[in-house]
Every structure is written in structure tokens, then in C-alpha cells.
mmCIF file with all atom_site columns, C-alpha atoms in Angstrom:
data_model
loop_
_atom_site.group_PDB
_atom_site.id
_atom_site.type_symbol
_atom_site.label_atom_id
_atom_site.label_alt_id
_atom_site.label_comp_id
_atom_site.label_asym_id
_atom_site.label_entity_id
_atom_site.label_seq_id
_atom_site.pdbx_PDB_ins_code
_atom_site.Cartn_x
_atom_site.Cartn_y
_atom_site.Cartn_z
_atom_site.occupancy
_atom_site.B_iso_or_equiv
_atom_site.pdbx_formal_charge
_atom_site.auth_seq_id
_atom_site.auth_comp_id
_atom_site.auth_asym_id
_atom_site.auth_atom_id
_atom_site.pdbx_PDB_model_num
ATOM 1   C CA . MET Z 1 1   ? 86.516  87.428  108.933 1.00 73.00 ? 283 MET Z CA 1
ATOM 2   C CA . ALA Z 1 2   ? 84.520  87.099  112.144 1.00 85.00 ? 284 ALA Z CA 1
ATOM 3   C CA . ARG Z 1 3   ? 84.471  89.200  115.287 1.00 87.00 ? 285 ARG Z CA 1
ATOM 4   C CA . VAL Z 1 4   ? 84.300  87.020  118.410 1.00 87.00 ? 286 VAL Z CA 1
ATOM 5   C CA . ARG Z 1 5   ? 82.211  88.467  121.251 1.00 80.00 ? 287 ARG Z CA 1
ATOM 6   C CA . PHE Z 1 6   ? 82.644  87.475  124.889 1.00 84.00 ? 288 PHE Z CA 1
ATOM 7   C CA . PRO Z 1 7   ? 80.216  87.717  127.831 1.00 80.00 ? 289 PRO Z CA 1
ATOM 8   C CA . GLU Z 1 8   ? 79.905  91.152  129.434 1.00 76.00 ? 290 GLU Z CA 1
ATOM 9   C CA . GLY Z 1 9   ? 82.033  92.660  126.682 1.00 78.00 ? 291 GLY Z CA 1
ATOM 10  C CA . ARG Z 1 10  ? 85.292  91.504  128.254 1.00 87.00 ? 292 ARG Z CA 1
ATOM 11  C CA . PRO Z 1 11  ? 88.446  91.992  126.181 1.00 91.00 ? 293 PRO Z CA 1
ATOM 12  C CA . ALA Z 1 12  ? 89.942  89.020  124.396 1.00 91.00 ? 294 ALA Z CA 1
ATOM 13  C CA . THR Z 1 13  ? 92.966  87.323  125.947 1.00 90.00 ? 295 THR Z CA 1
ATOM 14  C CA . MET Z 1 14  ? 95.853  85.176  124.784 1.00 91.00 ? 296 MET Z CA 1
ATOM 15  C CA . ALA Z 1 15  ? 93.973  82.179  126.222 1.00 93.00 ? 297 ALA Z CA 1
ATOM 16  C CA . ASP Z 1 16  ? 91.110  82.881  123.799 1.00 92.00 ? 298 ASP Z CA 1
ATOM 17  C CA . LEU Z 1 17  ? 93.605  82.996  120.955 1.00 90.00 ? 299 LEU Z CA 1
ATOM 18  C CA . ALA Z 1 18  ? 95.238  79.733  122.015 1.00 92.00 ? 300 ALA Z CA 1
ATOM 19  C CA . ALA Z 1 19  ? 91.830  78.012  122.134 1.00 94.00 ? 301 ALA Z CA 1
ATOM 20  C CA . LEU Z 1 20  ? 91.161  78.573  118.410 1.00 93.00 ? 302 LEU Z CA 1
ATOM 21  C CA . PRO Z 1 21  ? 91.301  75.550  116.069 1.00 92.00 ? 303 PRO Z CA 1
ATOM 22  C CA . GLU Z 1 22  ? 94.535  75.146  114.097 1.00 88.00 ? 304 GLU Z CA 1
ATOM 23  C CA . HIS Z 1 23  ? 92.848  76.005  110.790 1.00 86.00 ? 305 HIS Z CA 1
ATOM 24  C CA . VAL Z 1 24  ? 91.738  79.417  112.116 1.00 91.00 ? 306 VAL Z CA 1
ATOM 25  C CA . LYS Z 1 25  ? 93.965  82.490  112.334 1.00 89.00 ? 307 LYS Z CA 1
ATOM 26  C CA . GLY Z 1 26  ? 93.220  84.891  115.182 1.00 92.00 ? 308 GLY Z CA 1
ATOM 27  C CA . GLU Z 1 27  ? 94.334  88.426  115.993 1.00 93.00 ? 309 GLU Z CA 1
ATOM 28  C CA . ILE Z 1 28  ? 93.489  90.672  118.948 1.00 94.00 ? 310 ILE Z CA 1
ATOM 29  C CA . ILE Z 1 29  ? 93.189  94.339  118.033 1.00 93.00 ? 311 ILE Z CA 1
ATOM 30  C CA . ASP Z 1 30  ? 92.105  96.857  120.665 1.00 91.00 ? 312 ASP Z CA 1
ATOM 31  C CA . GLY Z 1 31  ? 90.886  94.005  122.871 1.00 91.00 ? 313 GLY Z CA 1
ATOM 32  C CA . VAL Z 1 32  ? 88.718  92.429  120.150 1.00 93.00 ? 314 VAL Z CA 1
ATOM 33  C CA . LEU Z 1 33  ? 89.386  88.943  118.759 1.00 94.00 ? 315 LEU Z CA 1
ATOM 34  C CA . TYR Z 1 34  ? 89.056  88.648  114.974 1.00 94.00 ? 316 TYR Z CA 1
ATOM 35  C CA . THR Z 1 35  ? 89.259  85.285  113.243 1.00 93.00 ? 317 THR Z CA 1
ATOM 36  C CA . SER Z 1 36  ? 89.725  84.274  109.619 1.00 88.00 ? 318 SER Z CA 1
ATOM 37  C CA . PRO Z 1 37  ? 90.646  81.109  107.706 1.00 84.00 ? 319 PRO Z CA 1
ATOM 38  C CA . ARG Z 1 38  ? 94.314  80.302  107.253 1.00 81.00 ? 320 ARG Z CA 1
ATOM 39  C CA . PRO Z 1 39  ? 95.720  81.774  104.003 1.00 76.00 ? 321 PRO Z CA 1
ATOM 40  C CA . ARG Z 1 40  ? 95.045  79.894  100.766 1.00 81.00 ? 322 ARG Z CA 1
ATOM 41  C CA . PRO Z 1 41  ? 97.898  78.939  98.380  1.00 83.00 ? 323 PRO Z CA 1
ATOM 42  C CA . PRO Z 1 42  ? 97.814  82.118  96.185  1.00 83.00 ? 324 PRO Z CA 1
ATOM 43  C CA . HIS Z 1 43  ? 97.983  84.254  99.340  1.00 86.00 ? 325 HIS Z CA 1
ATOM 44  C CA . ALA Z 1 44  ? 100.887 82.224  100.760 1.00 88.00 ? 326 ALA Z CA 1
ATOM 45  C CA . ASN Z 1 45  ? 102.659 82.298  97.376  1.00 89.00 ? 327 ASN Z CA 1
ATOM 46  C CA . ILE Z 1 46  ? 102.639 86.106  97.270  1.00 91.00 ? 328 ILE Z CA 1
ATOM 47  C CA . GLU Z 1 47  ? 103.836 86.285  100.894 1.00 92.00 ? 329 GLU Z CA 1
ATOM 48  C CA . LEU Z 1 48  ? 106.885 84.227  99.942  1.00 91.00 ? 330 LEU Z CA 1
ATOM 49  C CA . ALA Z 1 49  ? 107.513 86.078  96.662  1.00 92.00 ? 331 ALA Z CA 1
ATOM 50  C CA . LEU Z 1 50  ? 107.248 89.515  98.217  1.00 95.00 ? 332 LEU Z CA 1
ATOM 51  C CA . GLY Z 1 51  ? 109.263 88.510  101.272 1.00 94.00 ? 333 GLY Z CA 1
ATOM 52  C CA . GLY Z 1 52  ? 111.982 87.151  98.994  1.00 93.00 ? 334 GLY Z CA 1
ATOM 53  C CA . ASP Z 1 53  ? 112.057 90.328  96.910  1.00 95.00 ? 335 ASP Z CA 1
ATOM 54  C CA . LEU Z 1 54  ? 112.677 92.402  100.049 1.00 97.00 ? 336 LEU Z CA 1
ATOM 55  C CA . ARG Z 1 55  ? 114.684 90.104  102.299 1.00 96.00 ? 337 ARG Z CA 1
ATOM 56  C CA . ASN Z 1 56  ? 117.884 89.813  100.264 1.00 95.00 ? 338 ASN Z CA 1
ATOM 57  C CA . PRO Z 1 57  ? 118.431 93.511  99.480  1.00 97.00 ? 339 PRO Z CA 1
ATOM 58  C CA . PHE Z 1 58  ? 116.975 95.029  102.622 1.00 98.00 ? 340 PHE Z CA 1
ATOM 59  C CA . GLN Z 1 59  ? 117.720 92.498  105.361 1.00 96.00 ? 341 GLN Z CA 1
ATOM 60  C CA . ARG Z 1 60  ? 120.782 90.677  104.084 1.00 95.00 ? 342 ARG Z CA 1
ATOM 61  C CA . GLY Z 1 61  ? 122.220 93.629  102.163 1.00 94.00 ? 343 GLY Z CA 1
ATOM 62  C CA . ARG Z 1 62  ? 122.610 91.641  98.935  1.00 94.00 ? 344 ARG Z CA 1
ATOM 63  C CA . ASP Z 1 63  ? 122.378 94.100  96.013  1.00 93.00 ? 345 ASP Z CA 1
ATOM 64  C CA . GLY Z 1 64  ? 120.664 96.515  98.370  1.00 94.00 ? 346 GLY Z CA 1
ATOM 65  C CA . PRO Z 1 65  ? 121.218 98.762  101.384 1.00 96.00 ? 347 PRO Z CA 1
ATOM 66  C CA . GLY Z 1 66  ? 120.327 96.297  104.172 1.00 97.00 ? 348 GLY Z CA 1
ATOM 67  C CA . GLY Z 1 67  ? 119.317 97.735  107.532 1.00 97.00 ? 349 GLY Z CA 1
ATOM 68  C CA . TRP Z 1 68  ? 115.894 96.066  107.901 1.00 98.00 ? 350 TRP Z CA 1
ATOM 69  C CA . TRP Z 1 69  ? 114.226 93.053  109.453 1.00 98.00 ? 351 TRP Z CA 1
ATOM 70  C CA . ILE Z 1 70  ? 111.597 91.607  107.054 1.00 97.00 ? 352 ILE Z CA 1
ATOM 71  C CA . LEU Z 1 71  ? 109.290 89.016  108.619 1.00 97.00 ? 353 LEU Z CA 1
ATOM 72  C CA . VAL Z 1 72  ? 106.314 86.984  107.371 1.00 95.00 ? 354 VAL Z CA 1
ATOM 73  C CA . GLU Z 1 73  ? 103.313 86.858  109.746 1.00 93.00 ? 355 GLU Z CA 1
ATOM 74  C CA . PRO Z 1 74  ? 105.211 88.044  112.834 1.00 95.00 ? 356 PRO Z CA 1
ATOM 75  C CA . GLY Z 1 75  ? 103.507 88.043  116.208 1.00 93.00 ? 357 GLY Z CA 1
ATOM 76  C CA . ILE Z 1 76  ? 103.386 91.621  117.535 1.00 96.00 ? 358 ILE Z CA 1
ATOM 77  C CA . GLN Z 1 77  ? 102.270 92.638  121.015 1.00 95.00 ? 359 GLN Z CA 1
ATOM 78  C CA . LEU Z 1 78  ? 101.279 96.167  122.033 1.00 94.00 ? 360 LEU Z CA 1
ATOM 79  C CA . PRO Z 1 79  ? 99.225  97.489  124.980 1.00 90.00 ? 361 PRO Z CA 1
ATOM 80  C CA . GLY Z 1 80  ? 95.573  96.531  124.424 1.00 87.00 ? 362 GLY Z CA 1
ATOM 81  C CA . SER Z 1 81  ? 96.474  94.411  121.413 1.00 91.00 ? 363 SER Z CA 1
ATOM 82  C CA . PRO Z 1 82  ? 98.331  91.384  122.788 1.00 89.00 ? 364 PRO Z CA 1
ATOM 83  C CA . GLU Z 1 83  ? 98.649  89.571  119.458 1.00 90.00 ? 365 GLU Z CA 1
ATOM 84  C CA . PHE Z 1 84  ? 98.275  90.829  115.921 1.00 95.00 ? 366 PHE Z CA 1
ATOM 85  C CA . SER Z 1 85  ? 100.052 89.574  112.853 1.00 94.00 ? 367 SER Z CA 1
ATOM 86  C CA . PRO Z 1 86  ? 100.371 91.427  109.539 1.00 96.00 ? 368 PRO Z CA 1
ATOM 87  C CA . ASP Z 1 87  ? 101.022 89.300  106.473 1.00 96.00 ? 369 ASP Z CA 1
ATOM 88  C CA . LEU Z 1 88  ? 104.459 90.905  106.277 1.00 97.00 ? 370 LEU Z CA 1
ATOM 89  C CA . ALA Z 1 89  ? 106.142 93.547  108.396 1.00 98.00 ? 371 ALA Z CA 1
ATOM 90  C CA . GLY Z 1 90  ? 109.469 95.345  108.471 1.00 98.00 ? 372 GLY Z CA 1
ATOM 91  C CA . TRP Z 1 91  ? 111.496 97.146  111.106 1.00 98.00 ? 373 TRP Z CA 1
ATOM 92  C CA . ARG Z 1 92  ? 114.491 99.385  110.568 1.00 98.00 ? 374 ARG Z CA 1
ATOM 93  C CA . GLN Z 1 93  ? 117.379 97.834  112.462 1.00 97.00 ? 375 GLN Z CA 1
ATOM 94  C CA . ALA Z 1 94  ? 118.247 101.285 113.783 1.00 97.00 ? 376 ALA Z CA 1
ATOM 95  C CA . ARG Z 1 95  ? 115.006 101.061 115.814 1.00 97.00 ? 377 ARG Z CA 1
ATOM 96  C CA . MET Z 1 96  ? 115.130 97.334  116.584 1.00 97.00 ? 378 MET Z CA 1
ATOM 97  C CA . PRO Z 1 97  ? 118.766 96.186  116.441 1.00 96.00 ? 379 PRO Z CA 1
ATOM 98  C CA . THR Z 1 98  ? 118.004 92.534  117.256 1.00 96.00 ? 380 THR Z CA 1
ATOM 99  C CA . LEU Z 1 99  ? 115.026 90.212  117.046 1.00 95.00 ? 381 LEU Z CA 1
ATOM 100 C CA . PRO Z 1 100 ? 113.541 89.018  120.345 1.00 92.00 ? 382 PRO Z CA 1
ATOM 101 C CA . GLU Z 1 101 ? 114.625 85.479  121.173 1.00 88.00 ? 383 GLU Z CA 1
ATOM 102 C CA . ARG Z 1 102 ? 111.329 84.622  122.883 1.00 85.00 ? 384 ARG Z CA 1
ATOM 103 C CA . GLY Z 1 103 ? 107.783 85.878  122.681 1.00 82.00 ? 385 GLY Z CA 1
ATOM 104 C CA . PRO Z 1 104 ? 106.220 88.435  120.370 1.00 89.00 ? 386 PRO Z CA 1
ATOM 105 C CA . ILE Z 1 105 ? 107.754 91.664  119.090 1.00 96.00 ? 387 ILE Z CA 1
ATOM 106 C CA . ALA Z 1 106 ? 106.839 94.723  121.170 1.00 96.00 ? 388 ALA Z CA 1
ATOM 107 C CA . VAL Z 1 107 ? 107.998 97.390  118.685 1.00 97.00 ? 389 VAL Z CA 1
ATOM 108 C CA . VAL Z 1 108 ? 105.671 99.091  116.172 1.00 98.00 ? 390 VAL Z CA 1
ATOM 109 C CA . PRO Z 1 109 ? 106.676 98.125  112.603 1.00 98.00 ? 391 PRO Z CA 1
ATOM 110 C CA . ASP Z 1 110 ? 108.010 100.755 110.215 1.00 98.00 ? 392 ASP Z CA 1
ATOM 111 C CA . TRP Z 1 111 ? 106.242 99.013  107.312 1.00 98.00 ? 393 TRP Z CA 1
ATOM 112 C CA . VAL Z 1 112 ? 103.327 96.623  107.032 1.00 98.00 ? 394 VAL Z CA 1
ATOM 113 C CA . CYS Z 1 113 ? 101.917 94.727  104.052 1.00 98.00 ? 395 CYS Z CA 1
ATOM 114 C CA . GLU Z 1 114 ? 98.510  93.062  103.959 1.00 97.00 ? 396 GLU Z CA 1
ATOM 115 C CA . ILE Z 1 115 ? 97.453  90.742  101.143 1.00 96.00 ? 397 ILE Z CA 1
ATOM 116 C CA . LEU Z 1 116 ? 93.780  91.312  100.436 1.00 93.00 ? 398 LEU Z CA 1
ATOM 117 C CA . SER Z 1 117 ? 91.591  88.278  99.876  1.00 87.00 ? 399 SER Z CA 1
ATOM 118 C CA . PRO Z 1 118 ? 87.810  87.836  100.170 1.00 85.00 ? 400 PRO Z CA 1
ATOM 119 C CA . SER Z 1 119 ? 88.067  86.463  103.716 1.00 84.00 ? 401 SER Z CA 1
ATOM 120 C CA . THR Z 1 120 ? 90.372  89.215  105.042 1.00 88.00 ? 402 THR Z CA 1
ATOM 121 C CA . ARG Z 1 121 ? 89.550  92.332  103.005 1.00 92.00 ? 403 ARG Z CA 1
ATOM 122 C CA . HIS Z 1 122 ? 87.158  93.858  105.572 1.00 92.00 ? 404 HIS Z CA 1
ATOM 123 C CA . LEU Z 1 123 ? 89.528  93.224  108.492 1.00 93.00 ? 405 LEU Z CA 1
ATOM 124 C CA . ASP Z 1 124 ? 92.556  94.572  106.614 1.00 95.00 ? 406 ASP Z CA 1
ATOM 125 C CA . GLN Z 1 125 ? 90.883  97.724  105.298 1.00 95.00 ? 407 GLN Z CA 1
ATOM 126 C CA . ARG Z 1 126 ? 88.266  98.668  107.895 1.00 95.00 ? 408 ARG Z CA 1
ATOM 127 C CA . ILE Z 1 127 ? 89.877  97.494  111.148 1.00 95.00 ? 409 ILE Z CA 1
ATOM 128 C CA . LYS Z 1 128 ? 93.616  97.213  110.684 1.00 97.00 ? 410 LYS Z CA 1
ATOM 129 C CA . ARG Z 1 129 ? 94.164  100.272 108.458 1.00 97.00 ? 411 ARG Z CA 1
ATOM 130 C CA . PRO Z 1 130 ? 93.051  102.824 111.105 1.00 97.00 ? 412 PRO Z CA 1
ATOM 131 C CA . PHE Z 1 131 ? 94.724  100.733 113.806 1.00 97.00 ? 413 PHE Z CA 1
ATOM 132 C CA . TYR Z 1 132 ? 98.064  100.873 111.967 1.00 98.00 ? 414 TYR Z CA 1
ATOM 133 C CA . ALA Z 1 133 ? 97.719  104.653 111.620 1.00 98.00 ? 415 ALA Z CA 1
ATOM 134 C CA . ARG Z 1 134 ? 96.916  105.041 115.305 1.00 97.00 ? 416 ARG Z CA 1
ATOM 135 C CA . ILE Z 1 135 ? 99.980  103.080 116.463 1.00 97.00 ? 417 ILE Z CA 1
ATOM 136 C CA . GLY Z 1 136 ? 102.274 104.939 114.032 1.00 98.00 ? 418 GLY Z CA 1
ATOM 137 C CA . VAL Z 1 137 ? 103.229 102.455 111.296 1.00 98.00 ? 419 VAL Z CA 1
ATOM 138 C CA . GLY Z 1 138 ? 105.108 104.540 108.721 1.00 98.00 ? 420 GLY Z CA 1
ATOM 139 C CA . HIS Z 1 139 ? 104.185 102.764 105.470 1.00 98.00 ? 421 HIS Z CA 1
ATOM 140 C CA . LEU Z 1 140 ? 101.345 100.437 104.489 1.00 98.00 ? 422 LEU Z CA 1
ATOM 141 C CA . TRP Z 1 141 ? 101.140 98.267  101.393 1.00 98.00 ? 423 TRP Z CA 1
ATOM 142 C CA . TYR Z 1 142 ? 98.057  96.456  100.146 1.00 98.00 ? 424 TYR Z CA 1
ATOM 143 C CA . VAL Z 1 143 ? 98.467  93.658  97.618  1.00 97.00 ? 425 VAL Z CA 1
ATOM 144 C CA . ASP Z 1 144 ? 95.113  92.876  95.999  1.00 94.00 ? 426 ASP Z CA 1
ATOM 145 C CA . LEU Z 1 145 ? 94.954  89.268  94.809  1.00 89.00 ? 427 LEU Z CA 1
ATOM 146 C CA . GLU Z 1 146 ? 91.863  89.812  92.665  1.00 90.00 ? 428 GLU Z CA 1
ATOM 147 C CA . ALA Z 1 147 ? 92.909  93.068  90.973  1.00 93.00 ? 429 ALA Z CA 1
ATOM 148 C CA . HIS Z 1 148 ? 96.642  92.224  90.761  1.00 94.00 ? 430 HIS Z CA 1
ATOM 149 C CA . THR Z 1 149 ? 97.584  95.579  92.252  1.00 96.00 ? 431 THR Z CA 1
ATOM 150 C CA . LEU Z 1 150 ? 99.985  96.988  94.827  1.00 97.00 ? 432 LEU Z CA 1
ATOM 151 C CA . THR Z 1 151 ? 98.811  100.117 96.652  1.00 98.00 ? 433 THR Z CA 1
ATOM 152 C CA . VAL Z 1 152 ? 101.472 102.066 98.551  1.00 98.00 ? 434 VAL Z CA 1
ATOM 153 C CA . SER Z 1 153 ? 100.552 104.487 101.348 1.00 98.00 ? 435 SER Z CA 1
ATOM 154 C CA . ALA Z 1 154 ? 102.535 106.587 103.821 1.00 98.00 ? 436 ALA Z CA 1
ATOM 155 C CA . LEU Z 1 155 ? 101.447 107.974 107.181 1.00 98.00 ? 437 LEU Z CA 1
ATOM 156 C CA . GLU Z 1 156 ? 101.468 111.771 107.216 1.00 98.00 ? 438 GLU Z CA 1
ATOM 157 C CA . GLY Z 1 157 ? 100.053 113.722 110.144 1.00 97.00 ? 439 GLY Z CA 1
ATOM 158 C CA . GLY Z 1 158 ? 98.308  110.619 111.459 1.00 96.00 ? 440 GLY Z CA 1
ATOM 159 C CA . ARG Z 1 159 ? 96.501  109.974 108.147 1.00 97.00 ? 441 ARG Z CA 1
ATOM 160 C CA . TRP Z 1 160 ? 97.203  107.607 105.287 1.00 98.00 ? 442 TRP Z CA 1
ATOM 161 C CA . VAL Z 1 161 ? 98.269  109.274 102.041 1.00 98.00 ? 443 VAL Z CA 1
ATOM 162 C CA . GLU Z 1 162 ? 98.188  107.094 98.939  1.00 98.00 ? 444 GLU Z CA 1
ATOM 163 C CA . LEU Z 1 163 ? 101.507 107.424 97.122  1.00 98.00 ? 445 LEU Z CA 1
ATOM 164 C CA . SER Z 1 164 ? 101.016 105.072 94.172  1.00 97.00 ? 446 SER Z CA 1
ATOM 165 C CA . VAL Z 1 165 ? 99.134  102.126 92.707  1.00 98.00 ? 447 VAL Z CA 1
ATOM 166 C CA . HIS Z 1 166 ? 100.907 99.527  90.556  1.00 97.00 ? 448 HIS Z CA 1
ATOM 167 C CA . GLY Z 1 167 ? 99.846  96.305  88.886  1.00 92.00 ? 449 GLY Z CA 1
ATOM 168 C CA . GLU Z 1 168 ? 100.280 93.447  86.474  1.00 87.00 ? 450 GLU Z CA 1
ATOM 169 C CA . ASP Z 1 169 ? 103.791 93.540  84.956  1.00 92.00 ? 451 ASP Z CA 1
ATOM 170 C CA . ASP Z 1 170 ? 104.957 96.852  86.457  1.00 96.00 ? 452 ASP Z CA 1
ATOM 171 C CA . VAL Z 1 171 ? 108.500 97.110  87.763  1.00 97.00 ? 453 VAL Z CA 1
ATOM 172 C CA . VAL Z 1 172 ? 108.308 99.424  90.759  1.00 97.00 ? 454 VAL Z CA 1
ATOM 173 C CA . ARG Z 1 173 ? 110.323 101.387 93.273  1.00 97.00 ? 455 ARG Z CA 1
ATOM 174 C CA . ALA Z 1 174 ? 107.977 101.713 96.217  1.00 97.00 ? 456 ALA Z CA 1
ATOM 175 C CA . GLU Z 1 175 ? 108.549 103.512 99.512  1.00 98.00 ? 457 GLU Z CA 1
ATOM 176 C CA . PRO Z 1 176 ? 110.102 102.697 101.901 1.00 98.00 ? 458 PRO Z CA 1
ATOM 177 C CA . PHE Z 1 177 ? 111.978 100.244 99.643  1.00 98.00 ? 459 PHE Z CA 1
ATOM 178 C CA . ALA Z 1 178 ? 112.569 102.507 96.649  1.00 97.00 ? 460 ALA Z CA 1
ATOM 179 C CA . ALA Z 1 179 ? 116.293 101.694 96.573  1.00 97.00 ? 461 ALA Z CA 1
ATOM 180 C CA . VAL Z 1 180 ? 115.541 98.477  94.648  1.00 96.00 ? 462 VAL Z CA 1
ATOM 181 C CA . GLU Z 1 181 ? 113.303 97.698  91.674  1.00 96.00 ? 463 GLU Z CA 1
ATOM 182 C CA . ILE Z 1 182 ? 110.655 95.033  92.258  1.00 96.00 ? 464 ILE Z CA 1
ATOM 183 C CA . PRO Z 1 183 ? 109.034 93.214  89.288  1.00 95.00 ? 465 PRO Z CA 1
ATOM 184 C CA . LEU Z 1 184 ? 105.411 92.521  90.162  1.00 95.00 ? 466 LEU Z CA 1
ATOM 185 C CA . ALA Z 1 185 ? 104.643 90.008  87.394  1.00 92.00 ? 467 ALA Z CA 1
ATOM 186 C CA . GLU Z 1 186 ? 106.083 87.095  89.396  1.00 88.00 ? 468 GLU Z CA 1
ATOM 187 C CA . TRP Z 1 187 ? 103.714 87.794  92.282  1.00 91.00 ? 469 TRP Z CA 1
ATOM 188 C CA . TRP Z 1 188 ? 100.667 86.783  90.233  1.00 89.00 ? 470 TRP Z CA 1
ATOM 189 C CA . THR Z 1 189 ? 101.964 83.369  89.121  1.00 81.00 ? 471 THR Z CA 1
ATOM 190 C CA . GLY Z 1 190 ? 99.214  80.820  89.645  1.00 73.00 ? 472 GLY Z CA 1
ATOM 191 C CA . THR Z 1 191 ? 96.466  83.384  90.275  1.00 76.00 ? 473 THR Z CA 1
ATOM 192 C CA . ALA Z 1 192 ? 93.510  84.130  88.007  1.00 77.00 ? 474 ALA Z CA 1
ATOM 193 C CA . ALA Z 1 193 ? 93.795  87.178  85.758  1.00 77.00 ? 475 ALA Z CA 1
ATOM 194 C CA . PRO Z 1 194 ? 91.664  90.167  86.798  1.00 80.00 ? 476 PRO Z CA 1
ATOM 195 C CA . GLU Z 1 195 ? 88.574  90.831  84.699  1.00 69.00 ? 477 GLU Z CA 1
ATOM 196 C CA . GLY Z 1 196 ? 89.494  92.717  81.543  1.00 59.00 ? 478 GLY Z CA 1
ATOM 197 C CA . GLY Z 1 197 ? 93.220  92.048  81.892  1.00 54.00 ? 479 GLY Z CA 1
ATOM 198 C CA . ALA Z 1 198 ? 95.835  89.453  81.139  1.00 46.00 ? 480 ALA Z CA 1
ATOM 199 C CA . PRO Z 1 199 ? 97.689  87.512  83.838  1.00 40.00 ? 481 PRO Z CA 1
#
């Protein structure tokens, strides 16, 4: 993760984001441009696995309650932060009945998930965590690729409260998606086992 500084401390713009090389991912948070390498295969694999676990029951209503939009790396635009993109995000359809046909989403997500990797860990935990609290995201998940864990937090009184930590071959019901059981073992396929544990 790198913080890009501009002359005279000017805020980053969409033009700065568009000028980045294709192999670099950029996000603007509170006027600051942060860059990181594009996700590696284990990161992308978990994005797809987790998105699949949630999309059918919670977006399509297959063996689940429906009522959500679940998106992978959506572009979100809020005042002062013209483009940020969680690894996964979800919106209750009661708050956002339809997806925008053009441009980024301008509604704060109800749920965000970040997949921690060496290149993004600092950005996800030190920059984006307080930012998500400040804008009012209701639930935050961290999936740790190295530790094979899922950490579930909820926003209470403007502060993150850790609800649970799960890992390895746990089968979990995690807020705000506790209506359906999610087996975590499939998430770690193709990733190295954490030290002291089995894959």
C-alpha cells in the first residue's frame, strides 16, 4: 500500500485515479489516493467463494431470505471520497432498491468485507476501518488469508465491536447474514496453512 502525495497537499481526483497503471488498484479516501497491487489469485479466489456463499441466499433468495445486493469490488462514491472499493460490499434492498445503471454507487454499504493480505493489511485496518465507522457501515468482516480467520464486527455507537472470530473448518452464522450457515473450509482452498495449523 502506498499513499500518493500531490503538490500543495491538494486532494486526489478521479483524473489521478484514471492515470494509474492497469496493474495498480487505487482508492480515494478522505481526499487521499492510496494504491496497492491488484489482488493475487488466493485473494481473488476467496472473493469469489465468499461472494458465491452470500449471493444465492441473500441476493437471489435461493435457500435464503434474499433482500440484499452483494457486489465484488464495487465502486462507491461519497463526498470527499470519490472512489473507494471494498473487496465485497452489501446493501439491503430496502435502502437501495435498484443498482445504478451508470457510475459509482452513492449509498453507504450496510456490510463490507476486506480480505487482508500483506499489501493491503495496513490500508484495510488503519485507514479504511475508521473510515467505514465514520460513514456508518453497519457490519465489517475481515478475512485473514495468512491466519485463515474471519473476524466479524458490528458498529455500535460509532465504534466497532468485535462479535466473533472464526477459522479453518468452522461452519458459521455471522451477522448480518446469520440466516444461513457458511462453511469456511472451502475459502482456504489453494492457500498455505497457517503456522501451527492444518489447511
